């Protein structure tokens, strides 16, 4: 690697200049495509995703619950989805 190569990169942050030295990552199991998906566990996962500031993933799970388990009022989250999008 040439000296100064990274400083000439077109990708730069105005907030945090310099090299990325460490990062945090969150890995979620894809419970939506399992053959046995427990709606209560999916609801808990949606709550965790929301708390960790992953609203898109939380909404995806809520949509799945509403479409697939919405006959049970505990998992019909249509109103929460609309409120979250507005």
Coordinates of N, CA, C and O in Angstrom, one line a residue:
X1 N 0.8 -1.2 0.0 CA 0.0 0.0 0.0 C 0.9 1.2 0.0 O 1.9 1.3 0.7
X2 N 0.5 2.2 -0.8 CA 1.3 3.4 -0.9 C 1.0 4.3 0.3 O -0.1 4.3 0.9
X3 N 1.9 5.1 0.7 CA 1.7 6.1 1.9 C 0.7 7.1 1.4 O 0.9 7.7 0.3
X4 N -0.2 7.4 2.2 CA -1.2 8.5 1.9 C -2.3 8.0 1.0 O -3.2 8.7 0.6
X5 N -2.4 6.7 0.7 CA -3.4 6.1 -0.1 C -4.8 6.4 0.5 O -5.7 6.8 -0.2
X6 N -5.0 6.1 1.7 CA -6.3 6.3 2.4 C -6.7 7.7 2.4 O -7.9 8.0 2.4
X7 N -5.8 8.6 2.5 CA -6.2 10.0 2.6 C -6.7 10.5 1.3 O -7.4 11.6 1.3
X8 N -6.5 9.8 0.2 CA -7.0 10.3 -1.1 C -8.3 9.5 -1.5 O -8.7 9.7 -2.6
X9 N -8.8 8.8 -0.6 CA -10.0 8.0 -0.9 C -11.2 9.0 -1.1 O -11.3 10.0 -0.4
X10 N -12.0 8.7 -2.1 CA -13.2 9.6 -2.4 C -14.3 9.4 -1.3 O -15.2 10.2 -1.2
X11 N -14.1 8.4 -0.5 CA -15.1 8.1 0.6 C -14.6 8.7 1.9 O -13.5 8.2 2.4
X12 N -15.2 9.7 2.4 CA -14.8 10.3 3.6 C -16.0 10.8 4.5 O -17.0 11.1 3.9
X13 N -15.8 10.8 5.7 CA -16.8 11.3 6.7 C -16.4 12.7 7.1 O -15.3 12.9 7.5
X14 N -17.4 13.6 7.1 CA -17.2 14.9 7.6 C -17.2 15.0 9.1 O -16.7 15.8 9.7
X15 N -18.0 14.0 9.7 CA -18.1 13.9 11.1 C -16.9 13.2 11.8 O -16.4 13.7 12.8
X16 N -16.5 12.1 11.2 CA -15.4 11.3 11.8 C -14.3 11.1 10.7 O -14.3 10.0 10.1
X17 N -13.4 12.0 10.5 CA -12.4 11.8 9.6 C -11.4 10.7 10.0 O -11.2 10.5 11.2
X18 N -10.7 10.0 9.1 CA -9.7 9.0 9.4 C -10.2 7.6 9.1 O -11.3 7.4 8.6
X19 N -9.4 6.7 9.5 CA -9.7 5.3 9.2 C -10.7 4.7 10.2 O -10.7 5.1 11.4
X20 N -11.5 3.8 9.8 CA -12.4 3.1 10.7 C -11.6 2.0 11.4 O -10.9 1.2 10.8
X21 N -11.5 2.2 12.7 CA -10.7 1.3 13.6 C -11.5 0.2 14.2 O -11.0 -0.9 14.5
X22 N -12.8 0.5 14.5 CA -13.7 -0.5 15.1 C -15.1 -0.2 14.8 O -15.4 0.9 14.4
X23 N -16.0 -1.2 15.0 CA -17.4 -0.9 14.7 C -18.2 -1.9 15.5 O -17.7 -3.0 15.9
X24 N -19.5 -1.6 15.7 CA -20.4 -2.5 16.3 C -21.3 -3.1 15.2 O -21.5 -2.5 14.2
X25 N -21.7 -4.3 15.4 CA -22.6 -5.0 14.5 C -23.6 -5.7 15.2 O -23.4 -6.3 16.3
X26 N -24.8 -5.8 14.7 CA -25.9 -6.5 15.2 C -26.4 -7.5 14.2 O -26.5 -7.2 13.0
X27 N -26.5 -8.8 14.6 CA -26.9 -9.9 13.7 C -28.2 -10.4 14.3 O -28.3 -10.8 15.4
X28 N -29.2 -10.4 13.4 CA -30.5 -10.9 13.8 C -30.8 -12.2 13.0 O -30.5 -12.2 11.8
X29 N -31.2 -13.2 13.6 CA -31.6 -14.4 12.9 C -32.9 -14.1 12.1 O -33.8 -13.4 12.6
X30 N -33.0 -14.7 11.0 CA -34.1 -14.5 10.1 C -35.2 -15.5 10.5 O -35.3 -16.6 10.0
X31 N -36.0 -15.1 11.5 CA -37.1 -15.9 12.0 C -38.3 -16.0 11.1 O -39.2 -16.9 11.2
X32 N -38.4 -15.1 10.1 CA -39.5 -15.1 9.2 C -39.6 -16.3 8.2 O -40.6 -16.6 7.8
X33 N -38.4 -16.8 7.9 CA -38.4 -17.9 7.0 C -38.2 -19.3 7.6 O -37.9 -20.2 6.9
X34 N -38.3 -19.4 8.9 CA -38.2 -20.7 9.5 C -39.5 -21.4 9.4 O -40.6 -20.7 9.3
X35 N -39.5 -22.7 9.3 CA -40.8 -23.4 9.2 C -41.6 -23.3 10.4 O -42.8 -23.3 10.3
X36 N -41.0 -23.2 11.6 CA -41.8 -23.0 12.8 C -41.5 -21.6 13.4 O -40.5 -21.4 14.1
X37 N -42.3 -20.6 13.0 CA -42.1 -19.3 13.5 C -43.1 -19.0 14.6 O -44.3 -19.0 14.3
X38 N -42.7 -18.7 15.8 CA -43.5 -18.4 16.9 C -43.9 -17.0 16.9 O -43.0 -16.1 17.0
X39 N -45.1 -16.6 16.8 CA -45.5 -15.2 16.7 C -45.1 -14.4 17.9 O -44.7 -13.2 17.8
X40 N -45.1 -15.0 19.1 CA -44.6 -14.3 20.3 C -43.1 -13.9 20.2 O -42.7 -12.8 20.6
X41 N -42.3 -14.8 19.7 CA -40.9 -14.6 19.5 C -40.7 -13.5 18.5 O -39.8 -12.7 18.6
X42 N -41.5 -13.5 17.4 CA -41.4 -12.5 16.4 C -41.7 -11.1 17.0 O -41.0 -10.1 16.6
X43 N -42.7 -11.1 17.8 CA -43.1 -9.8 18.4 C -42.0 -9.3 19.3 O -41.7 -8.1 19.3
X44 N -41.4 -10.2 20.1 CA -40.2 -9.8 20.9 C -39.1 -9.3 20.0 O -38.4 -8.3 20.4
X45 N -38.8 -10.0 18.9 CA -37.8 -9.5 18.0 C -38.0 -8.1 17.5 O -37.1 -7.3 17.3
X46 N -39.3 -7.9 17.1 CA -39.7 -6.6 16.6 C -39.4 -5.5 17.7 O -38.9 -4.4 17.4
X47 N -39.7 -5.8 18.9 CA -39.5 -4.8 20.0 C -38.0 -4.6 20.2 O -37.5 -3.4 20.3
X48 N -37.2 -5.6 20.1 CA -35.7 -5.5 20.2 C -35.2 -4.6 19.1 O -34.4 -3.7 19.3
X49 N -35.6 -4.9 17.9 CA -35.2 -4.2 16.7 C -35.6 -2.7 16.8 O -34.8 -1.8 16.5
X50 N -36.7 -2.4 17.4 CA -37.1 -1.0 17.6 C -36.3 -0.3 18.6 O -35.8 0.8 18.4
X51 N -36.0 -1.0 19.7 CA -35.2 -0.4 20.8 C -33.8 -0.1 20.3 O -33.2 0.9 20.6
X52 N -33.2 -1.0 19.4 CA -31.9 -0.9 18.9 C -31.9 0.1 17.7 O -30.8 0.2 17.0
X53 N -33.0 0.7 17.4 CA -33.1 1.7 16.3 C -33.0 1.1 14.9 O -32.3 1.6 14.1
X54 N -33.7 0.0 14.7 CA -33.8 -0.6 13.4 C -35.3 -0.6 13.0 O -35.9 -1.7 12.9
X55 N -35.9 0.5 12.8 CA -37.3 0.6 12.6 C -37.8 -0.1 11.3 O -38.9 -0.7 11.2
X56 N -36.9 -0.2 10.3 CA -37.3 -0.9 9.0 C -37.5 -2.3 9.3 O -38.4 -3.0 8.8
X57 N -36.6 -2.9 10.1 CA -36.7 -4.4 10.4 C -37.9 -4.6 11.3 O -38.6 -5.6 11.1
X58 N -38.1 -3.7 12.3 CA -39.3 -3.9 13.2 C -40.6 -3.8 12.4 O -41.5 -4.6 12.6
X59 N -40.6 -2.9 11.4 CA -41.9 -2.8 10.6 C -42.1 -4.0 9.7 O -43.2 -4.5 9.5
X60 N -41.0 -4.6 9.2 CA -41.1 -5.8 8.4 C -41.7 -6.9 9.2 O -42.5 -7.7 8.7
X61 N -41.2 -7.1 10.4 CA -41.7 -8.2 11.3 C -43.2 -7.9 11.6 O -44.0 -8.8 11.6
X62 N -43.5 -6.6 11.9 CA -44.9 -6.3 12.3 C -45.8 -6.5 11.1 O -46.9 -7.0 11.3
X63 N -45.4 -6.2 9.9 CA -46.2 -6.5 8.7 C -46.4 -8.0 8.6 O -47.5 -8.5 8.3
X64 N -45.4 -8.8 8.7 CA -45.5 -10.2 8.7 C -46.5 -10.8 9.7 O -47.3 -11.6 9.4
X65 N -46.3 -10.3 10.9 CA -47.3 -10.7 12.0 C -48.7 -10.4 11.6 O -49.6 -11.2 11.8
X66 N -48.9 -9.2 11.1 CA -50.3 -8.8 10.8 C -50.9 -9.6 9.7 O -52.0 -10.1 9.7
X67 N -50.1 -9.9 8.6 CA -50.6 -10.6 7.5 C -50.7 -12.1 7.8 O -51.7 -12.8 7.3
X68 N -49.9 -12.7 8.6 CA -49.9 -14.1 8.9 C -50.6 -14.6 10.2 O -50.9 -15.7 10.3
X69 N -50.6 -13.7 11.1 CA -51.2 -14.0 12.4 C -52.2 -13.0 12.9 O -52.5 -12.9 14.1
X70 N -52.7 -12.1 12.0 CA -53.5 -11.0 12.3 C -54.9 -11.3 12.8 O -55.6 -10.5 13.4
X71 N -55.3 -12.6 12.7 CA -56.6 -13.0 13.2 C -56.6 -13.0 14.7 O -57.7 -12.9 15.3
X72 N -55.5 -13.1 15.3 CA -55.3 -13.0 16.7 C -55.0 -11.5 17.0 O -54.0 -10.9 16.5
X73 N -55.8 -10.8 17.8 CA -55.7 -9.4 18.0 C -54.3 -9.0 18.6 O -53.9 -7.9 18.4
X74 N -53.7 -9.9 19.3 CA -52.3 -9.6 19.8 C -51.3 -9.4 18.7 O -50.3 -8.6 19.0
X75 N -51.5 -9.9 17.6 CA -50.6 -9.8 16.5 C -51.1 -9.0 15.3 O -50.4 -9.0 14.3
X76 N -52.2 -8.4 15.4 CA -52.7 -7.5 14.4 C -52.2 -6.1 14.7 O -52.7 -5.4 15.5
X77 N -51.1 -5.8 14.0 CA -50.4 -4.5 14.4 C -50.6 -3.5 13.3 O -49.7 -2.6 13.1
X78 N -51.7 -3.5 12.6 CA -51.9 -2.6 11.5 C -51.9 -1.2 12.0 O -51.3 -0.3 11.3
X79 N -52.6 -0.9 13.1 CA -52.6 0.5 13.6 C -51.2 1.0 14.0 O -50.8 2.1 13.7
X80 N -50.4 0.1 14.6 CA -49.0 0.5 15.0 C -48.2 0.7 13.8 O -47.3 1.6 13.8
X81 N -48.4 0.0 12.7 CA -47.6 0.2 11.5 C -48.0 1.5 10.9 O -47.1 2.3 10.5
X82 N -49.3 1.8 10.8 CA -49.7 3.1 10.2 C -49.1 4.3 11.1 O -48.6 5.3 10.6
X83 N -49.2 4.2 12.4 CA -48.7 5.2 13.3 C -47.2 5.3 13.1 O -46.7 6.5 13.1
X84 N -46.5 4.2 13.0 CA -45.0 4.3 12.8 C -44.6 4.9 11.5 O -43.6 5.5 11.4
X85 N -45.4 4.8 10.5 CA -45.1 5.3 9.2 C -45.5 6.8 9.0 O -45.0 7.5 8.1
X86 N -46.4 7.2 9.9 CA -46.9 8.6 9.8 C -46.1 9.6 10.6 O -45.1 9.4 11.1

